[in-house]
Amino acid sequence: MDNFAEQLVKKNETSSDKTRRIMLIVVGVLFTLALAALSILQLGNPVMSLLGLVLAAASGYGTYHFVQNTYVEYEYTFTNGELDVDKIIAKKKRREMLSTSVRQFTDFGKYDDGMEESADMTVILATDNIASHEYYADFNDESVGPARLIFAPDERMLENIKKALPAKLRTKQQ
């Protein structure tokens, strides 16, 4: 029987995320309006006017595209001891962040902001930005070396991960 759990976590926006999105919108709209105004001023030259309108439309679309890319979700999938983490951008694009065996974890537990990461450690953030229920998992990855995953599993995901942990980590959890 397969051991399977899946979880979708929406990243909560911090104030810096909201500020970045607002700045993108303001700058994009101003740039689009400036290009449109310049194209209108060039009515005597129809080629320049048309080029300005095309650039204004491209600028508007680019602004929309960049703003949409600020919406991020993470999907955790646990299947028979394998943990996969995918990043979903704007509910359209999916990018695999990692795929690892839980048996390769060297450390696992509740994450505390005061925890130190070594200088050569790669930190993979796949969390909803709510510190009260964040966990960490340290492991060695073939492509990046020592790595720490910071994520926010629910009870079902946590239960499946704990079952698949190496014996020394399983006893530490109890």
PDB file of C-alpha atoms in Angstrom:
ATOM      1  CA  MET A   1       0.000   0.000   0.000  1.00  0.00           C
ATOM      2  CA  ASP A   2       1.337   3.408  -0.961  1.00  0.00           C
ATOM      3  CA  ASN A   3       2.000   6.054   1.626  1.00  0.00           C
ATOM      4  CA  PHE A   4       0.783   9.280   0.027  1.00  0.00           C
ATOM      5  CA  ALA A   5       0.087  12.810   1.203  1.00  0.00           C
ATOM      6  CA  GLU A   6      -0.275  16.041  -0.708  1.00  0.00           C
ATOM      7  CA  GLN A   7      -0.530  19.600   0.565  1.00  0.00           C
ATOM      8  CA  LEU A   8      -0.902  23.001  -1.059  1.00  0.00           C
ATOM      9  CA  VAL A   9       0.446  25.982   0.912  1.00  0.00           C
ATOM     10  CA  LYS A  10      -0.258  29.542  -0.144  1.00  0.00           C
ATOM     11  CA  LYS A  11       2.511  31.985   0.712  1.00  0.00           C
ATOM     12  CA  ASN A  12       1.182  34.744   2.979  1.00  0.00           C
ATOM     13  CA  GLU A  13       2.256  38.168   1.860  1.00  0.00           C
ATOM     14  CA  THR A  14       4.606  40.170   4.015  1.00  0.00           C
ATOM     15  CA  SER A  15       4.495  43.942   4.026  1.00  0.00           C
ATOM     16  CA  SER A  16       7.542  44.008   1.736  1.00  0.00           C
ATOM     17  CA  ASP A  17       5.720  41.751  -0.756  1.00  0.00           C
ATOM     18  CA  LYS A  18       2.728  44.088  -0.763  1.00  0.00           C
ATOM     19  CA  THR A  19       4.986  47.146  -1.151  1.00  0.00           C
ATOM     20  CA  ARG A  20       6.846  45.493  -4.032  1.00  0.00           C
ATOM     21  CA  ARG A  21       3.549  44.670  -5.782  1.00  0.00           C
ATOM     22  CA  ILE A  22       2.226  48.218  -5.343  1.00  0.00           C
ATOM     23  CA  MET A  23       5.492  49.681  -6.655  1.00  0.00           C
ATOM     24  CA  LEU A  24       5.356  47.368  -9.687  1.00  0.00           C
ATOM     25  CA  ILE A  25       1.817  48.488 -10.441  1.00  0.00           C
ATOM     26  CA  VAL A  26       2.546  52.207  -9.984  1.00  0.00           C
ATOM     27  CA  VAL A  27       5.745  52.184 -12.054  1.00  0.00           C
ATOM     28  CA  GLY A  28       4.185  49.978 -14.743  1.00  0.00           C
ATOM     29  CA  VAL A  29       1.074  52.138 -15.083  1.00  0.00           C
ATOM     30  CA  LEU A  30       3.097  55.366 -15.164  1.00  0.00           C
ATOM     31  CA  PHE A  31       5.471  53.950 -17.772  1.00  0.00           C
ATOM     32  CA  THR A  32       2.563  52.693 -19.895  1.00  0.00           C
ATOM     33  CA  LEU A  33       0.787  56.056 -19.694  1.00  0.00           C
ATOM     34  CA  ALA A  34       4.013  57.917 -20.552  1.00  0.00           C
ATOM     35  CA  LEU A  35       4.535  55.748 -23.643  1.00  0.00           C
ATOM     36  CA  ALA A  36       0.905  56.232 -24.689  1.00  0.00           C
ATOM     37  CA  ALA A  37       1.175  60.013 -24.214  1.00  0.00           C
ATOM     38  CA  LEU A  38       4.385  60.143 -26.246  1.00  0.00           C
ATOM     39  CA  SER A  39       2.768  58.172 -29.057  1.00  0.00           C
ATOM     40  CA  ILE A  40      -0.184  60.571 -29.113  1.00  0.00           C
ATOM     41  CA  LEU A  41       2.228  63.507 -29.327  1.00  0.00           C
ATOM     42  CA  GLN A  42       3.796  61.865 -32.379  1.00  0.00           C
ATOM     43  CA  LEU A  43       0.578  61.930 -34.448  1.00  0.00           C
ATOM     44  CA  GLY A  44       2.411  63.834 -37.191  1.00  0.00           C
ATOM     45  CA  ASN A  45       4.577  60.749 -37.711  1.00  0.00           C
ATOM     46  CA  PRO A  46       2.260  57.718 -37.944  1.00  0.00           C
ATOM     47  CA  VAL A  47       5.105  55.148 -37.764  1.00  0.00           C
ATOM     48  CA  MET A  48       6.424  56.582 -34.462  1.00  0.00           C
ATOM     49  CA  SER A  49       2.874  56.903 -33.123  1.00  0.00           C
ATOM     50  CA  LEU A  50       2.108  53.256 -33.928  1.00  0.00           C
ATOM     51  CA  LEU A  51       5.428  52.129 -32.436  1.00  0.00           C
ATOM     52  CA  GLY A  52       4.660  54.088 -29.246  1.00  0.00           C
ATOM     53  CA  LEU A  53       1.230  52.468 -28.937  1.00  0.00           C
ATOM     54  CA  VAL A  54       2.716  48.999 -29.452  1.00  0.00           C
ATOM     55  CA  LEU A  55       5.350  49.697 -26.786  1.00  0.00           C
ATOM     56  CA  ALA A  56       2.655  51.037 -24.426  1.00  0.00           C
ATOM     57  CA  ALA A  57       0.604  47.853 -24.907  1.00  0.00           C
ATOM     58  CA  ALA A  58       3.705  45.701 -24.321  1.00  0.00           C
ATOM     59  CA  SER A  59       4.481  47.692 -21.178  1.00  0.00           C
ATOM     60  CA  GLY A  60       0.942  47.189 -19.864  1.00  0.00           C
ATOM     61  CA  TYR A  61       1.108  43.457 -20.528  1.00  0.00           C
ATOM     62  CA  GLY A  62       4.556  43.246 -18.915  1.00  0.00           C
ATOM     63  CA  THR A  63       3.263  44.996 -15.811  1.00  0.00           C
ATOM     64  CA  TYR A  64       0.341  42.578 -15.588  1.00  0.00           C
ATOM     65  CA  HIS A  65       2.695  39.613 -16.056  1.00  0.00           C
ATOM     66  CA  PHE A  66       5.138  40.764 -13.346  1.00  0.00           C
ATOM     67  CA  VAL A  67       2.342  41.466 -10.863  1.00  0.00           C
ATOM     68  CA  GLN A  68       0.804  38.018 -11.466  1.00  0.00           C
ATOM     69  CA  ASN A  69       4.187  36.385 -10.806  1.00  0.00           C
ATOM     70  CA  THR A  70       4.138  37.701  -7.236  1.00  0.00           C
ATOM     71  CA  TYR A  71       1.399  35.211  -6.303  1.00  0.00           C
ATOM     72  CA  VAL A  72       3.183  32.068  -5.050  1.00  0.00           C
ATOM     73  CA  GLU A  73       2.047  28.704  -3.682  1.00  0.00           C
ATOM     74  CA  TYR A  74       4.010  25.604  -2.696  1.00  0.00           C
ATOM     75  CA  GLU A  75       2.948  22.010  -3.160  1.00  0.00           C
ATOM     76  CA  TYR A  76       4.381  19.266  -0.968  1.00  0.00           C
ATOM     77  CA  THR A  77       3.958  15.710  -2.190  1.00  0.00           C
ATOM     78  CA  PHE A  78       4.978  12.732  -0.071  1.00  0.00           C
ATOM     79  CA  THR A  79       5.007   9.319  -1.759  1.00  0.00           C
ATOM     80  CA  ASN A  80       6.543   6.248  -0.113  1.00  0.00           C
ATOM     81  CA  GLY A  81       9.337   8.153   1.644  1.00  0.00           C
ATOM     82  CA  GLU A  82      10.008  10.623  -1.171  1.00  0.00           C
ATOM     83  CA  LEU A  83       9.292  14.302  -0.543  1.00  0.00           C
ATOM     84  CA  ASP A  84       8.783  16.578  -3.547  1.00  0.00           C
ATOM     85  CA  VAL A  85       8.370  20.340  -3.227  1.00  0.00           C
ATOM     86  CA  ASP A  86       7.096  22.380  -6.176  1.00  0.00           C
ATOM     87  CA  LYS A  87       6.692  26.142  -6.470  1.00  0.00           C
ATOM     88  CA  ILE A  88       3.531  27.273  -8.275  1.00  0.00           C
ATOM     89  CA  ILE A  89       3.635  30.804  -9.662  1.00  0.00           C
ATOM     90  CA  ALA A  90       0.390  32.627 -10.516  1.00  0.00           C
ATOM     91  CA  LYS A  91      -1.449  29.264 -10.533  1.00  0.00           C
ATOM     92  CA  LYS A  92       0.030  28.688 -14.000  1.00  0.00           C
ATOM     93  CA  LYS A  93       3.698  27.763 -13.849  1.00  0.00           C
ATOM     94  CA  ARG A  94       5.080  24.904 -11.800  1.00  0.00           C
ATOM     95  CA  ARG A  95       8.763  24.648 -10.945  1.00  0.00           C
ATOM     96  CA  GLU A  96      10.279  21.716  -9.068  1.00  0.00           C
ATOM     97  CA  MET A  97      12.269  22.982  -6.087  1.00  0.00           C
ATOM     98  CA  LEU A  98      13.472  19.670  -4.692  1.00  0.00           C
ATOM     99  CA  SER A  99      12.932  15.971  -4.613  1.00  0.00           C
ATOM    100  CA  THR A 100      14.562  13.987  -1.831  1.00  0.00           C
ATOM    101  CA  SER A 101      14.188  10.875   0.246  1.00  0.00           C
ATOM    102  CA  VAL A 102      13.133  11.452   3.836  1.00  0.00           C
ATOM    103  CA  ARG A 103      15.553   8.669   4.791  1.00  0.00           C
ATOM    104  CA  GLN A 104      18.422  11.020   3.840  1.00  0.00           C
ATOM    105  CA  PHE A 105      17.421  13.648   6.427  1.00  0.00           C
ATOM    106  CA  THR A 106      20.247  14.321   8.874  1.00  0.00           C
ATOM    107  CA  ASP A 107      18.094  16.503  11.133  1.00  0.00           C
ATOM    108  CA  PHE A 108      14.402  17.330  11.370  1.00  0.00           C
ATOM    109  CA  GLY A 109      12.266  19.334  13.755  1.00  0.00           C
ATOM    110  CA  LYS A 110      10.365  22.481  14.620  1.00  0.00           C
ATOM    111  CA  TYR A 111      12.057  25.545  13.092  1.00  0.00           C
ATOM    112  CA  ASP A 112      13.181  28.400  15.308  1.00  0.00           C
ATOM    113  CA  ASP A 113      14.222  31.783  13.879  1.00  0.00           C
ATOM    114  CA  GLY A 114      17.385  31.703  15.991  1.00  0.00           C
ATOM    115  CA  MET A 115      18.678  28.558  14.254  1.00  0.00           C
ATOM    116  CA  GLU A 116      22.021  28.963  12.537  1.00  0.00           C
ATOM    117  CA  GLU A 117      22.707  27.766   9.022  1.00  0.00           C
ATOM    118  CA  SER A 118      26.289  26.969   8.064  1.00  0.00           C
ATOM    119  CA  ALA A 119      27.924  29.124   5.405  1.00  0.00           C
ATOM    120  CA  ASP A 120      27.954  26.332   2.812  1.00  0.00           C
ATOM    121  CA  MET A 121      24.326  25.313   3.447  1.00  0.00           C
ATOM    122  CA  THR A 122      21.679  26.045   0.822  1.00  0.00           C
ATOM    123  CA  VAL A 123      18.407  27.174   2.400  1.00  0.00           C
ATOM    124  CA  ILE A 124      15.211  26.277   0.536  1.00  0.00           C
ATOM    125  CA  LEU A 125      12.244  28.336   1.709  1.00  0.00           C
ATOM    126  CA  ALA A 126       8.887  26.771   0.871  1.00  0.00           C
ATOM    127  CA  THR A 127       6.728  28.136   3.639  1.00  0.00           C
ATOM    128  CA  ASP A 128       3.634  30.237   4.170  1.00  0.00           C
ATOM    129  CA  ASN A 129       5.556  32.786   6.326  1.00  0.00           C
ATOM    130  CA  ILE A 130       3.775  31.837   9.552  1.00  0.00           C
ATOM    131  CA  ALA A 131       6.591  31.016  11.956  1.00  0.00           C
ATOM    132  CA  SER A 132       4.464  29.188  14.535  1.00  0.00           C
ATOM    133  CA  HIS A 133       4.156  26.006  12.460  1.00  0.00           C
ATOM    134  CA  GLU A 134       7.348  25.914  10.406  1.00  0.00           C
ATOM    135  CA  TYR A 135       9.560  22.838  10.339  1.00  0.00           C
ATOM    136  CA  TYR A 136      13.042  22.275   8.983  1.00  0.00           C
ATOM    137  CA  ALA A 137      14.760  19.313   7.399  1.00  0.00           C
ATOM    138  CA  ASP A 138      18.527  19.117   6.880  1.00  0.00           C
ATOM    139  CA  PHE A 139      19.866  16.785   4.201  1.00  0.00           C
ATOM    140  CA  ASN A 140      22.624  16.423   1.633  1.00  0.00           C
ATOM    141  CA  ASP A 141      21.556  17.040  -1.936  1.00  0.00           C
ATOM    142  CA  GLU A 142      23.589  15.786  -4.902  1.00  0.00           C
ATOM    143  CA  SER A 143      23.329  19.061  -6.806  1.00  0.00           C
ATOM    144  CA  VAL A 144      23.728  21.698  -4.056  1.00  0.00           C
ATOM    145  CA  GLY A 145      25.400  19.849  -1.182  1.00  0.00           C
ATOM    146  CA  PRO A 146      24.235  20.492   2.395  1.00  0.00           C
ATOM    147  CA  ALA A 147      20.704  21.903   2.330  1.00  0.00           C
ATOM    148  CA  ARG A 148      17.967  22.971   4.739  1.00  0.00           C
ATOM    149  CA  LEU A 149      14.324  22.884   3.747  1.00  0.00           C
ATOM    150  CA  ILE A 150      12.060  25.216   5.720  1.00  0.00           C
ATOM    151  CA  PHE A 151       8.422  24.325   5.166  1.00  0.00           C
ATOM    152  CA  ALA A 152       4.983  24.225   6.827  1.00  0.00           C
ATOM    153  CA  PRO A 153       3.537  20.688   6.753  1.00  0.00           C
ATOM    154  CA  ASP A 154       0.074  19.927   8.064  1.00  0.00           C
ATOM    155  CA  GLU A 155      -0.605  17.078  10.520  1.00  0.00           C
ATOM    156  CA  ARG A 156      -1.155  14.430   7.840  1.00  0.00           C
ATOM    157  CA  MET A 157       2.063  15.343   6.006  1.00  0.00           C
ATOM    158  CA  LEU A 158       3.991  15.467   9.285  1.00  0.00           C
ATOM    159  CA  GLU A 159       2.688  12.051  10.301  1.00  0.00           C
ATOM    160  CA  ASN A 160       3.838  10.494   7.017  1.00  0.00           C
ATOM    161  CA  ILE A 161       7.257  12.177   7.193  1.00  0.00           C
ATOM    162  CA  LYS A 162       7.825  11.027  10.783  1.00  0.00           C
ATOM    163  CA  LYS A 163       7.042   7.426   9.817  1.00  0.00           C
ATOM    164  CA  ALA A 164       9.711   7.518   7.089  1.00  0.00           C
ATOM    165  CA  LEU A 165      12.445   9.249   9.117  1.00  0.00           C
ATOM    166  CA  PRO A 166      15.644   7.358   9.930  1.00  0.00           C
ATOM    167  CA  ALA A 167      15.479   5.597  13.306  1.00  0.00           C
ATOM    168  CA  LYS A 168      17.790   8.048  15.104  1.00  0.00           C
ATOM    169  CA  LEU A 169      15.580  11.000  14.081  1.00  0.00           C
ATOM    170  CA  ARG A 170      12.355   9.156  14.839  1.00  0.00           C
ATOM    171  CA  THR A 171      13.414   8.577  18.445  1.00  0.00           C
ATOM    172  CA  LYS A 172      14.458  12.244  18.733  1.00  0.00           C
ATOM    173  CA  GLN A 173      10.924  13.322  17.725  1.00  0.00           C
ATOM    174  CA  GLN A 174       9.225  11.441  20.569  1.00  0.00           C
TER     175      GLN A 174
END
